[in-house]
Short mmCIF file of C-alpha atoms in Angstrom, two decimals:
data_model
loop_
_atom_site.label_atom_id
_atom_site.label_comp_id
_atom_site.label_asym_id
_atom_site.label_seq_id
_atom_site.Cartn_x
_atom_site.Cartn_y
_atom_site.Cartn_z
CA MET A 1 21.40 -66.72 -39.54
CA ASP A 2 18.96 -66.92 -36.96
CA ASN A 3 16.28 -63.93 -37.32
CA SER A 4 14.78 -64.31 -34.17
CA LEU A 5 18.03 -63.91 -31.69
CA TYR A 6 18.94 -60.67 -30.47
CA ALA A 7 22.51 -59.49 -28.44
CA ALA A 8 23.44 -56.80 -26.28
CA VAL A 9 27.29 -56.22 -25.23
CA ASP A 10 28.36 -54.28 -22.35
CA LEU A 11 31.96 -52.80 -22.35
CA GLY A 12 31.88 -52.24 -18.80
CA SER A 13 35.18 -50.78 -16.75
CA ASN A 14 35.91 -54.04 -15.04
CA SER A 15 33.84 -56.49 -16.83
CA PHE A 16 32.62 -57.05 -20.43
CA HIS A 17 29.13 -58.63 -20.29
CA MET A 18 26.88 -59.95 -23.49
CA VAL A 19 23.25 -61.23 -23.36
CA ILE A 20 21.49 -63.23 -25.83
CA ALA A 21 17.78 -63.42 -26.42
CA HIS A 22 15.02 -65.07 -28.30
CA LEU A 23 12.23 -62.93 -29.56
CA SER A 24 9.20 -65.38 -29.66
CA GLU A 25 5.56 -63.26 -29.69
CA GLY A 26 6.86 -60.26 -28.90
CA ARG A 27 8.82 -60.74 -26.19
CA PHE A 28 12.01 -62.11 -25.09
CA ARG A 29 13.55 -65.06 -23.08
CA ILE A 30 17.03 -64.90 -22.11
CA VAL A 31 19.45 -68.24 -23.89
CA ASP A 32 22.79 -67.28 -22.90
CA ARG A 33 25.03 -64.67 -21.01
CA ILE A 34 28.66 -64.32 -21.10
CA LYS A 35 30.48 -62.47 -18.88
CA GLU A 36 34.36 -61.62 -18.27
CA ARG A 37 36.48 -59.79 -15.93
CA VAL A 38 38.74 -57.65 -18.46
CA ARG A 39 39.63 -54.50 -15.63
CA LEU A 40 39.49 -51.99 -18.44
CA ALA A 41 40.32 -49.26 -16.38
CA GLU A 42 43.02 -50.61 -14.52
CA GLY A 43 46.24 -48.81 -14.87
CA MET A 44 44.79 -45.87 -16.88
CA ASP A 45 47.80 -43.34 -16.68
CA GLU A 46 47.72 -39.32 -15.85
CA GLN A 47 47.08 -38.84 -19.47
CA LYS A 48 43.91 -40.94 -19.10
CA ARG A 49 45.04 -43.35 -21.54
CA MET A 50 44.11 -47.11 -21.29
CA SER A 51 47.43 -49.54 -20.68
CA PRO A 52 47.86 -51.75 -23.75
CA GLU A 53 47.60 -54.56 -21.42
CA ALA A 54 44.19 -53.46 -20.51
CA MET A 55 43.30 -53.05 -24.17
CA GLU A 56 44.37 -56.47 -24.92
CA ARG A 57 42.68 -57.95 -22.16
CA GLY A 58 39.15 -56.77 -23.96
CA LEU A 59 40.06 -57.19 -27.02
CA ALA A 60 40.84 -60.68 -26.49
CA CYS A 61 37.91 -61.03 -24.70
CA LEU A 62 35.79 -59.20 -27.64
CA SER A 63 37.37 -61.69 -29.78
CA LEU A 64 35.30 -64.41 -27.96
CA PHE A 65 31.87 -62.28 -27.99
CA ALA A 66 32.20 -62.60 -31.63
CA GLU A 67 32.17 -66.40 -32.09
CA ARG A 68 28.80 -66.37 -30.62
CA LEU A 69 27.60 -63.36 -32.71
CA THR A 70 28.46 -64.43 -35.89
CA ASN A 71 24.66 -66.38 -35.94
CA ILE A 72 22.76 -62.97 -35.02
CA LYS A 73 21.44 -60.10 -37.85
CA PRO A 74 23.96 -56.91 -37.34
CA ASP A 75 20.96 -54.79 -37.28
CA GLN A 76 19.82 -56.96 -33.79
CA ILE A 77 22.95 -56.65 -32.17
CA ARG A 78 23.70 -53.41 -29.65
CA ILE A 79 27.06 -52.88 -28.29
CA ALA A 80 27.65 -50.40 -25.82
CA GLY A 81 30.76 -49.00 -24.32
CA THR A 82 30.79 -46.63 -20.65
CA TYR A 83 32.29 -45.34 -18.76
CA THR A 84 36.12 -45.34 -19.25
CA LEU A 85 35.94 -45.56 -23.25
CA ARG A 86 33.62 -41.99 -22.47
CA ARG A 87 36.99 -40.60 -20.41
CA ALA A 88 39.85 -42.47 -22.03
CA SER A 89 41.71 -40.27 -24.09
CA ASN A 90 42.55 -43.52 -26.59
CA ALA A 91 39.27 -44.68 -26.64
CA ARG A 92 38.80 -44.13 -29.92
CA GLU A 93 42.27 -46.23 -30.52
CA PHE A 94 40.58 -49.03 -28.52
CA VAL A 95 36.87 -48.56 -30.56
CA SER A 96 38.30 -48.89 -34.15
CA GLU A 97 40.33 -52.26 -33.22
CA ALA A 98 36.99 -53.69 -31.31
CA ALA A 99 34.68 -52.73 -34.07
CA LYS A 100 37.14 -54.71 -36.42
CA VAL A 101 36.94 -57.80 -33.97
CA LEU A 102 33.49 -58.07 -33.70
CA ASN A 103 32.67 -56.57 -37.30
CA HIS A 104 30.38 -54.30 -35.89
CA PRO A 105 30.11 -50.67 -34.46
CA ILE A 106 30.72 -49.67 -30.47
CA GLU A 107 28.02 -47.62 -28.93
CA ILE A 108 29.97 -44.48 -26.42
CA ILE A 109 26.80 -43.94 -24.43
CA SER A 110 26.80 -40.75 -22.36
CA GLY A 111 26.35 -41.39 -18.36
CA GLN A 112 22.56 -39.89 -18.24
CA GLU A 113 21.96 -42.63 -20.94
CA GLU A 114 23.74 -45.21 -19.62
CA ALA A 115 21.48 -44.71 -15.85
CA ARG A 116 18.20 -44.50 -18.24
CA LEU A 117 19.08 -47.79 -19.69
CA ILE A 118 19.93 -49.63 -16.54
CA TYR A 119 16.51 -48.23 -15.50
CA GLN A 120 14.53 -50.10 -18.35
CA GLY A 121 16.25 -53.62 -18.09
CA VAL A 122 15.55 -53.35 -14.31
CA ALA A 123 12.01 -52.58 -15.25
CA HIS A 124 11.31 -54.95 -17.81
CA THR A 125 13.13 -57.88 -15.60
CA GLN A 126 11.45 -56.84 -11.76
CA HIS A 127 8.17 -56.02 -10.21
CA ILE A 128 8.34 -52.49 -9.26
CA GLU A 129 5.48 -50.89 -6.92
CA GLY A 130 5.61 -47.37 -6.44
CA GLN A 131 8.77 -44.68 -6.69
CA VAL A 132 11.94 -46.89 -6.78
CA LEU A 133 15.63 -45.64 -6.44
CA VAL A 134 17.76 -48.19 -8.67
CA VAL A 135 21.77 -48.75 -7.87
CA ASP A 136 23.97 -49.61 -10.31
CA ILE A 137 27.96 -49.42 -9.22
CA GLY A 138 30.13 -50.60 -11.82
CA GLY A 139 33.82 -50.24 -12.36
CA GLY A 140 34.34 -46.51 -13.33
CA SER A 141 30.61 -45.05 -12.20
CA THR A 142 27.79 -45.43 -9.99
CA GLU A 143 24.48 -44.31 -11.58
CA LEU A 144 21.09 -43.49 -9.24
CA ILE A 145 17.70 -43.72 -10.95
CA ILE A 146 14.54 -42.87 -9.36
CA GLY A 147 11.48 -44.14 -11.52
CA GLU A 148 8.45 -45.40 -11.33
CA GLY A 149 7.04 -48.34 -13.96
CA PHE A 150 8.68 -47.92 -17.05
CA ASP A 151 9.32 -43.95 -16.43
CA HIS A 152 12.10 -42.65 -14.44
CA LYS A 153 12.35 -39.34 -12.78
CA ALA A 154 15.52 -38.31 -11.81
CA LEU A 155 18.96 -39.77 -13.41
CA THR A 156 22.39 -39.63 -12.48
CA SER A 157 25.90 -40.83 -13.32
CA ARG A 158 28.77 -40.28 -10.65
CA LYS A 159 32.25 -40.57 -10.83
CA MET A 160 33.06 -43.18 -8.48
CA GLY A 161 33.20 -46.62 -8.99
CA CYS A 162 35.09 -49.97 -7.34
CA VAL A 163 37.93 -50.09 -9.92
CA SER A 164 38.32 -46.71 -9.76
CA PHE A 165 38.20 -46.19 -5.91
CA THR A 166 40.43 -49.28 -5.50
CA GLN A 167 42.97 -47.53 -7.40
CA SER A 168 42.19 -44.22 -5.31
CA PHE A 169 42.11 -45.84 -1.71
CA PHE A 170 43.38 -49.59 -1.46
CA ALA A 171 45.66 -49.64 -4.04
CA SER A 172 48.49 -50.65 -1.40
CA GLY A 173 46.08 -53.56 -0.31
CA LYS A 174 45.89 -52.53 3.16
CA LEU A 175 42.12 -52.34 4.69
CA SER A 176 42.37 -49.56 7.46
CA GLU A 177 39.93 -47.47 9.15
CA LYS A 178 41.62 -44.13 7.58
CA ASN A 179 41.13 -45.80 4.12
CA PHE A 180 37.87 -47.09 4.49
CA SER A 181 36.64 -43.14 5.39
CA ASN A 182 38.88 -41.59 2.90
CA ALA A 183 37.15 -43.74 0.46
CA VAL A 184 33.29 -42.95 2.09
CA LEU A 185 34.06 -38.91 2.43
CA GLU A 186 34.70 -39.20 -1.28
CA ALA A 187 31.54 -40.82 -2.42
CA GLN A 188 30.04 -38.64 -0.39
CA HIS A 189 31.69 -35.76 -1.60
CA GLN A 190 30.36 -37.35 -5.52
CA LEU A 191 26.98 -37.68 -4.34
CA ALA A 192 26.60 -34.13 -2.77
CA PRO A 193 24.75 -32.46 -5.67
CA ILE A 194 22.15 -34.50 -6.02
CA VAL A 195 21.36 -35.66 -2.59
CA ASN A 196 18.46 -32.72 -2.46
CA GLN A 197 17.09 -33.41 -5.09
CA TYR A 198 16.73 -37.90 -4.64
CA ARG A 199 15.73 -36.93 -1.19
CA LYS A 200 12.47 -34.47 -1.95
CA LEU A 201 11.44 -37.40 -4.74
CA GLY A 202 11.86 -39.68 -2.19
CA TRP A 203 10.95 -43.95 -2.68
CA GLN A 204 9.35 -46.82 -1.67
CA SER A 205 12.12 -49.19 -2.46
CA CYS A 206 15.66 -49.44 -3.36
CA LEU A 207 17.07 -51.94 -5.79
CA GLY A 208 21.02 -52.47 -6.67
CA SER A 209 21.54 -54.23 -9.91
CA SER A 210 25.76 -54.38 -10.01
CA GLY A 211 27.96 -57.40 -9.97
CA SER A 212 29.41 -55.41 -7.05
CA ILE A 213 25.95 -55.11 -5.01
CA ARG A 214 25.45 -58.66 -6.01
CA THR A 215 28.34 -59.37 -4.38
CA VAL A 216 27.92 -57.19 -1.03
CA ARG A 217 25.07 -58.95 -0.43
CA ASP A 218 26.49 -62.73 -1.34
CA VAL A 219 29.33 -61.89 1.32
CA LEU A 220 26.20 -59.93 3.93
CA GLN A 221 24.13 -63.29 3.61
CA GLY A 222 26.91 -65.48 3.68
CA GLU A 223 29.03 -64.45 6.53
CA GLY A 224 25.68 -64.20 8.33
CA LEU A 225 25.64 -60.49 8.88
CA THR A 226 22.15 -60.11 7.35
CA ASP A 227 18.89 -61.75 6.44
CA GLY A 228 19.62 -61.12 2.68
CA SER A 229 19.42 -57.54 2.25
CA ILE A 230 21.99 -55.02 2.32
CA THR A 231 21.59 -53.03 4.99
CA LEU A 232 23.70 -49.83 6.81
CA GLU A 233 24.22 -51.74 10.25
CA GLY A 234 25.03 -54.94 7.92
CA LEU A 235 27.49 -52.87 5.69
CA GLU A 236 29.59 -51.45 8.96
CA ARG A 237 30.07 -54.81 10.53
CA LEU A 238 31.23 -56.22 7.14
CA LYS A 239 33.83 -53.04 7.11
CA ALA A 240 34.49 -54.33 10.50
CA LEU A 241 35.39 -57.41 9.86
CA MET A 242 37.26 -56.15 6.40
CA ILE A 243 39.42 -53.91 8.75
CA GLU A 244 40.38 -57.10 10.88
CA ARG A 245 41.58 -59.00 8.03
CA LYS A 246 44.54 -55.81 7.61
CA ARG A 247 44.96 -56.75 3.87
CA VAL A 248 42.65 -57.56 0.26
CA ASP A 249 44.78 -60.70 0.05
CA ASN A 250 43.27 -61.65 3.52
CA LEU A 251 39.76 -61.43 2.60
CA LYS A 252 38.49 -64.54 2.69
CA LEU A 253 34.75 -64.81 3.10
CA VAL A 254 31.78 -66.43 2.48
CA GLY A 255 30.58 -64.84 -1.08
CA LEU A 256 33.87 -63.23 -2.09
CA THR A 257 34.96 -64.68 -5.53
CA GLU A 258 38.39 -64.30 -6.51
CA GLU A 259 37.78 -62.38 -9.36
CA ARG A 260 35.83 -59.36 -7.25
CA GLN A 261 38.58 -59.65 -3.82
CA GLU A 262 40.12 -56.69 -5.34
CA VAL A 263 37.69 -54.50 -5.85
CA PHE A 264 35.35 -55.41 -2.62
CA ALA A 265 36.73 -52.96 -0.43
CA ALA A 266 35.77 -50.35 -2.78
CA ALA A 267 32.59 -51.60 -3.64
CA VAL A 268 31.63 -51.45 0.13
CA ALA A 269 33.05 -47.93 1.07
CA ILE A 270 30.89 -46.90 -2.16
CA LEU A 271 27.32 -48.34 -0.67
CA LEU A 272 28.38 -46.83 3.03
CA GLY A 273 28.77 -43.36 1.18
CA LEU A 274 25.12 -44.20 -0.50
CA PHE A 275 23.53 -45.38 2.63
CA THR A 276 25.14 -42.40 4.43
CA SER A 277 23.61 -39.62 2.43
CA LEU A 278 20.80 -40.65 0.72
CA PRO A 279 20.10 -42.12 3.59
CA ILE A 280 19.06 -45.80 2.19
CA GLU A 281 17.48 -48.47 4.78
CA ARG A 282 17.34 -51.32 3.06
CA LEU A 283 18.84 -52.39 -0.60
CA ASP A 284 17.50 -55.48 -2.49
CA TYR A 285 19.27 -57.02 -5.60
CA SER A 286 17.78 -57.38 -8.97
CA ASP A 287 19.37 -59.26 -11.63
CA GLY A 288 18.15 -56.35 -14.49
CA ALA A 289 21.37 -53.99 -15.53
CA LEU A 290 22.47 -51.83 -18.58
CA ARG A 291 23.05 -55.28 -21.32
CA GLU A 292 18.39 -55.84 -20.28
CA GLY A 293 17.96 -52.27 -21.10
CA LEU A 294 19.87 -52.32 -24.18
CA LEU A 295 18.00 -55.54 -25.39
CA TYR A 296 14.58 -54.21 -24.11
CA GLU A 297 14.82 -51.24 -26.17
CA PHE A 298 14.94 -53.78 -29.03
CA GLU A 299 10.96 -54.21 -28.27
CA GLU A 300 10.74 -50.71 -27.76
CA ARG A 301 11.91 -50.25 -31.41
CA LEU A 302 9.83 -53.00 -32.80
CA GLN A 303 6.55 -52.18 -31.60
CA HIS A 304 7.38 -48.48 -32.61
CA HIS A 305 7.87 -46.55 -29.28
CA ASP A 306 11.73 -45.66 -30.13
CA ILE A 307 12.58 -43.59 -27.35
CA ARG A 308 14.36 -41.23 -29.37
CA GLU A 309 11.28 -40.03 -31.29
CA ARG A 310 9.80 -39.12 -27.73
CA THR A 311 13.02 -37.00 -27.12
CA ALA A 312 12.70 -34.86 -30.64
CA GLN A 313 9.24 -34.49 -30.13
CA ALA A 314 10.11 -33.39 -26.52
CA LEU A 315 12.34 -30.92 -27.59
CA GLY A 316 10.06 -29.67 -30.27
CA THR A 317 7.64 -29.07 -27.73
CA HIS A 318 10.34 -27.65 -25.00
CA TYR A 319 11.99 -24.80 -27.56
CA ARG A 320 8.43 -23.79 -28.86
CA MET A 321 9.30 -24.76 -32.74
CA ASP A 322 7.31 -23.88 -35.70
CA LYS A 323 5.56 -27.23 -36.11
CA LYS A 324 4.46 -26.62 -39.50
CA GLN A 325 7.95 -26.01 -40.81
CA ALA A 326 9.28 -28.82 -39.29
CA ALA A 327 6.84 -31.18 -40.61
CA ARG A 328 7.65 -29.69 -44.10
CA VAL A 329 10.96 -30.10 -44.64
CA GLU A 330 11.14 -33.28 -42.69
CA GLN A 331 8.50 -34.99 -44.98
CA SER A 332 10.56 -33.45 -47.90
CA VAL A 333 13.64 -35.04 -46.38
CA LEU A 334 12.32 -38.22 -46.57
CA THR A 335 10.19 -38.41 -50.05
CA LEU A 336 14.18 -37.40 -50.89
CA PHE A 337 16.19 -40.19 -48.51
CA ASP A 338 13.52 -42.62 -50.33
CA ALA A 339 14.17 -41.81 -53.88
CA LEU A 340 17.74 -41.31 -53.73
CA GLN A 341 18.91 -44.28 -50.86
CA GLU A 342 19.40 -46.83 -53.72
CA PRO A 343 20.95 -44.99 -56.54
CA TRP A 344 23.65 -43.67 -54.22
CA GLN A 345 23.92 -46.95 -52.07
CA MET A 346 22.63 -45.51 -48.29
CA ALA A 347 21.87 -47.69 -46.07
CA ILE A 348 18.72 -47.02 -44.58
CA GLU A 349 19.57 -47.47 -40.64
CA PRO A 350 20.55 -45.75 -38.90
CA TYR A 351 20.31 -42.45 -41.30
CA ARG A 352 16.80 -42.31 -42.83
CA ALA A 353 15.28 -41.59 -39.21
CA ILE A 354 18.78 -39.26 -37.75
CA LEU A 355 18.16 -37.39 -41.42
CA GLY A 356 14.47 -36.98 -40.57
CA TRP A 357 15.40 -35.62 -37.03
CA ALA A 358 17.77 -32.92 -37.76
CA ALA A 359 15.12 -31.68 -40.11
CA ARG A 360 12.43 -32.07 -37.44
CA LEU A 361 14.58 -29.61 -35.00
CA HIS A 362 16.81 -27.96 -37.86
CA GLU A 363 15.71 -24.56 -36.70
CA ILE A 364 16.22 -25.66 -32.81
CA GLY A 365 18.53 -22.61 -32.72
CA LEU A 366 16.15 -20.07 -32.83
CA ALA A 367 15.47 -19.90 -29.20
CA ILE A 368 19.35 -18.37 -29.33
CA ASN A 369 19.23 -16.26 -32.30
CA TYR A 370 18.13 -16.04 -36.02
CA SER A 371 21.72 -15.00 -37.30
CA GLY A 372 23.97 -18.04 -36.90
CA ILE A 373 20.61 -20.47 -36.43
CA HIS A 374 23.08 -23.83 -37.63
CA ARG A 375 25.45 -23.09 -35.49
CA HIS A 376 22.81 -23.01 -32.50
CA SER A 377 21.17 -25.48 -33.32
CA ALA A 378 24.06 -27.94 -33.55
CA TYR A 379 25.46 -26.28 -30.16
CA ILE A 380 21.89 -27.62 -28.81
CA LEU A 381 21.56 -31.04 -29.83
CA GLN A 382 25.43 -31.60 -28.94
CA HIS A 383 25.16 -30.51 -25.37
CA THR A 384 21.62 -31.79 -24.73
CA ASP A 385 21.05 -35.34 -22.87
CA LEU A 386 19.42 -36.75 -25.80
CA PRO A 387 17.30 -40.24 -24.21
CA GLY A 388 18.21 -42.94 -26.66
CA PHE A 389 20.71 -41.15 -28.76
CA ASN A 390 24.46 -42.67 -27.65
CA GLN A 391 27.53 -40.10 -28.70
CA ASP A 392 28.34 -40.98 -32.21
CA ASP A 393 24.52 -40.56 -33.59
CA GLN A 394 23.97 -37.57 -31.39
CA ALA A 395 27.31 -36.09 -32.90
CA LEU A 396 25.74 -37.21 -36.33
CA LEU A 397 22.51 -35.20 -35.93
CA ALA A 398 24.10 -32.16 -35.04
CA ALA A 399 26.57 -32.35 -37.48
CA LEU A 400 23.70 -32.59 -40.13
CA VAL A 401 22.53 -29.59 -38.57
CA ARG A 402 25.33 -27.83 -38.51
CA PHE A 403 26.04 -28.01 -42.43
CA GLN A 404 22.20 -27.11 -43.35
CA ARG A 405 22.75 -23.68 -44.93
CA LYS A 406 25.58 -21.50 -45.68
CA GLY A 407 28.83 -21.86 -46.97
CA LEU A 408 30.38 -25.16 -46.19
CA LYS A 409 33.58 -25.39 -44.14
CA LEU A 410 33.17 -29.32 -43.61
CA SER A 411 36.86 -28.96 -42.06
CA GLU A 412 34.87 -28.69 -38.76
CA LEU A 413 33.32 -31.78 -39.42
CA PRO A 414 33.49 -33.84 -36.55
CA PRO A 415 35.07 -37.36 -36.35
CA LEU A 416 32.31 -39.79 -37.53
CA PRO A 417 33.90 -43.08 -37.14
CA ASN A 418 30.66 -44.77 -36.62
CA HIS A 419 29.09 -43.75 -39.84
CA ASP A 420 29.84 -43.87 -43.44
CA MET A 421 31.31 -40.46 -44.56
CA GLN A 422 30.21 -40.84 -48.29
CA THR A 423 26.59 -41.70 -46.49
CA VAL A 424 27.06 -38.45 -43.96
CA LEU A 425 27.65 -35.82 -46.67
CA ARG A 426 24.88 -37.11 -49.21
CA CYS A 427 22.67 -36.25 -46.15
CA ILE A 428 23.84 -33.16 -45.96
CA ARG A 429 23.02 -32.52 -49.48
CA ILE A 430 19.38 -33.88 -49.21
CA LEU A 431 19.30 -31.75 -45.62
CA ARG A 432 20.14 -28.67 -47.38
CA LEU A 433 18.28 -28.70 -50.56
CA ALA A 434 15.04 -29.31 -48.43
CA VAL A 435 16.04 -26.69 -46.31
CA ALA A 436 16.71 -24.35 -49.10
CA ALA A 437 13.03 -25.53 -51.24
CA HIS A 438 10.83 -24.41 -48.03
CA HIS A 439 12.51 -20.75 -47.49
CA LYS A 440 8.94 -19.17 -47.91
CA ARG A 441 7.76 -21.74 -45.27
CA GLN A 442 4.22 -22.23 -47.14
CA ASP A 443 1.98 -25.57 -47.30
CA ASN A 444 1.57 -27.14 -50.91
CA LEU A 445 4.09 -24.77 -52.50
CA LEU A 446 6.21 -27.30 -53.71
CA PRO A 447 5.67 -29.50 -57.11
CA GLU A 448 6.24 -33.44 -56.78
CA TRP A 449 10.26 -33.94 -55.99
CA LYS A 450 11.82 -35.26 -59.15
CA VAL A 451 15.71 -36.18 -58.92
CA ALA A 452 17.59 -38.69 -60.55
CA VAL A 453 21.87 -39.18 -59.82
CA GLN A 454 24.03 -39.28 -62.83
CA ASP A 455 27.36 -41.07 -60.49
CA ASP A 456 27.81 -37.83 -57.77
CA GLN A 457 25.78 -35.40 -59.66
CA LEU A 458 22.26 -34.69 -58.14
CA VAL A 459 19.40 -33.52 -61.04
CA VAL A 460 16.27 -31.78 -60.01
CA THR A 461 13.80 -31.13 -62.37
CA LEU A 462 11.19 -28.70 -62.06
CA PRO A 463 7.83 -27.49 -63.95
CA ILE A 464 8.95 -24.32 -65.87
CA ASP A 465 5.75 -22.75 -64.97
CA TRP A 466 6.35 -23.30 -61.58
CA CYS A 467 9.85 -21.89 -61.83
CA GLU A 468 8.25 -18.96 -63.36
CA GLU A 469 5.76 -18.38 -60.36
CA ASN A 470 8.49 -18.87 -57.60
CA ARG A 471 11.06 -16.30 -58.70
CA LEU A 472 12.28 -15.38 -55.43
CA LEU A 473 12.64 -19.22 -54.31
CA MET A 474 14.42 -20.07 -57.69
CA GLN A 475 16.91 -17.60 -56.46
CA ASN A 476 17.11 -19.34 -53.19
CA LEU A 477 17.92 -22.62 -55.10
CA GLU A 478 20.14 -20.97 -57.74
CA LYS A 479 22.37 -19.92 -54.26
CA GLU A 480 22.38 -23.86 -52.96
CA HIS A 481 23.98 -24.70 -56.33
CA ARG A 482 26.75 -22.02 -55.85
CA TYR A 483 27.17 -23.30 -52.42
CA CYS A 484 27.23 -26.74 -53.75
CA GLN A 485 29.45 -26.15 -56.47
CA GLU A 486 32.21 -24.88 -54.38
CA GLN A 487 32.36 -27.80 -52.16
CA GLY A 488 32.23 -30.00 -55.87
CA TRP A 489 28.97 -31.23 -55.28
CA PRO A 490 27.48 -31.16 -58.24
CA LEU A 491 23.31 -30.17 -58.42
CA LEU A 492 21.60 -29.21 -61.50
CA PHE A 493 18.35 -27.77 -61.39
CA GLN A 494 16.76 -28.44 -65.19
CA LEU A 495 13.37 -27.34 -66.41
CA GLY A 496 10.90 -30.27 -67.42
#
């Protein structure tokens, strides 16, 4: 395998994209791009189920992608699913099959996380001066971000995309003033909750990063309607020209490819809604997008600037957590993981890092109440926007914290299809032990951890003198022993 190659795959509602990059001297150079139109959102029924045909198209595309990924290390590949895979009721079915085809897990990311990654993709590939508004029109959603440099100031994902709007307003193929007006009105309705915030923040320039926006720019330029940028005047003239053609089938415009023809009217309508609501004067195109954002996340992590670490720090500060206690539990958790990782055959990534963050944030629920703290902590972590975390890893983080103490009702453990369940359960055991051991909230109280495993049994050796001096704490550890025994998790404390 080529250790210098990295891959990012974007499973969008309209198209699947893959970008391959070579890492040299700490910087990425794009060496390959592959794009296939799969129309994953097309034909979704009232129960929000993807059609068998759409799923088949998606899997066929991924089988091609899989060939290109065979010589790239698994931990240097990121595959992200967006709006349709967030929304579809049978998304898990598709994701499970897709993971088998690719031999790699798929991350389903939130709309906020998608917006953040899009901005990173633009910021790393485009020179930006001052505040910029970034717009990305996908198949199922539109992301809008205001940022400066590499930092975002506002993120949102709105439920309007070129595939969903085509189905809602242009399914008949008719191009009329009424159809355009209805589509523009709906776009304005979707944007209404964020208009005041975005206008107040303001921006000096505006960039669009999607294929839909690139196509609109190409058509405006090709038809001589603008000088290469997208403007409201150009969009209005383009809409009039399209209405003259009467039907989507008749759209033979310079710059409009056959694959974009069907969803082109929806893209124009969404842009008209954006230009009139915010308002936007001029929109230019940027090559950077979600897949580039995924790629440059590797660079951040290689330079030890993991956005997830910053997210954990920010949460601790926001909820005014006891940093000393968080550090005690985190240190013990990582020490235990490192000692048990090999004998228990636990993968280091992503479990060590997520377990550490779970330890650091296990008391976040104190912001609500001490009673039921484990449930409160899990609720906060499950329902807060956590930049850098995909949905599966966020669910894992919340699950670890949920089972940190008290009786174990593992029937309440959520599905974690992209994680090894045996490793998850062992991480829960490690976190519980560390939380129980630090019940007295004192520095330098615990002796050096001496742990061993015999099959699934965890053996903790403690000095006799220490046990005599800390009988209250030993009672707490014995209580944890009983909880584990009830669950069938053998835990043994022995004197040594």
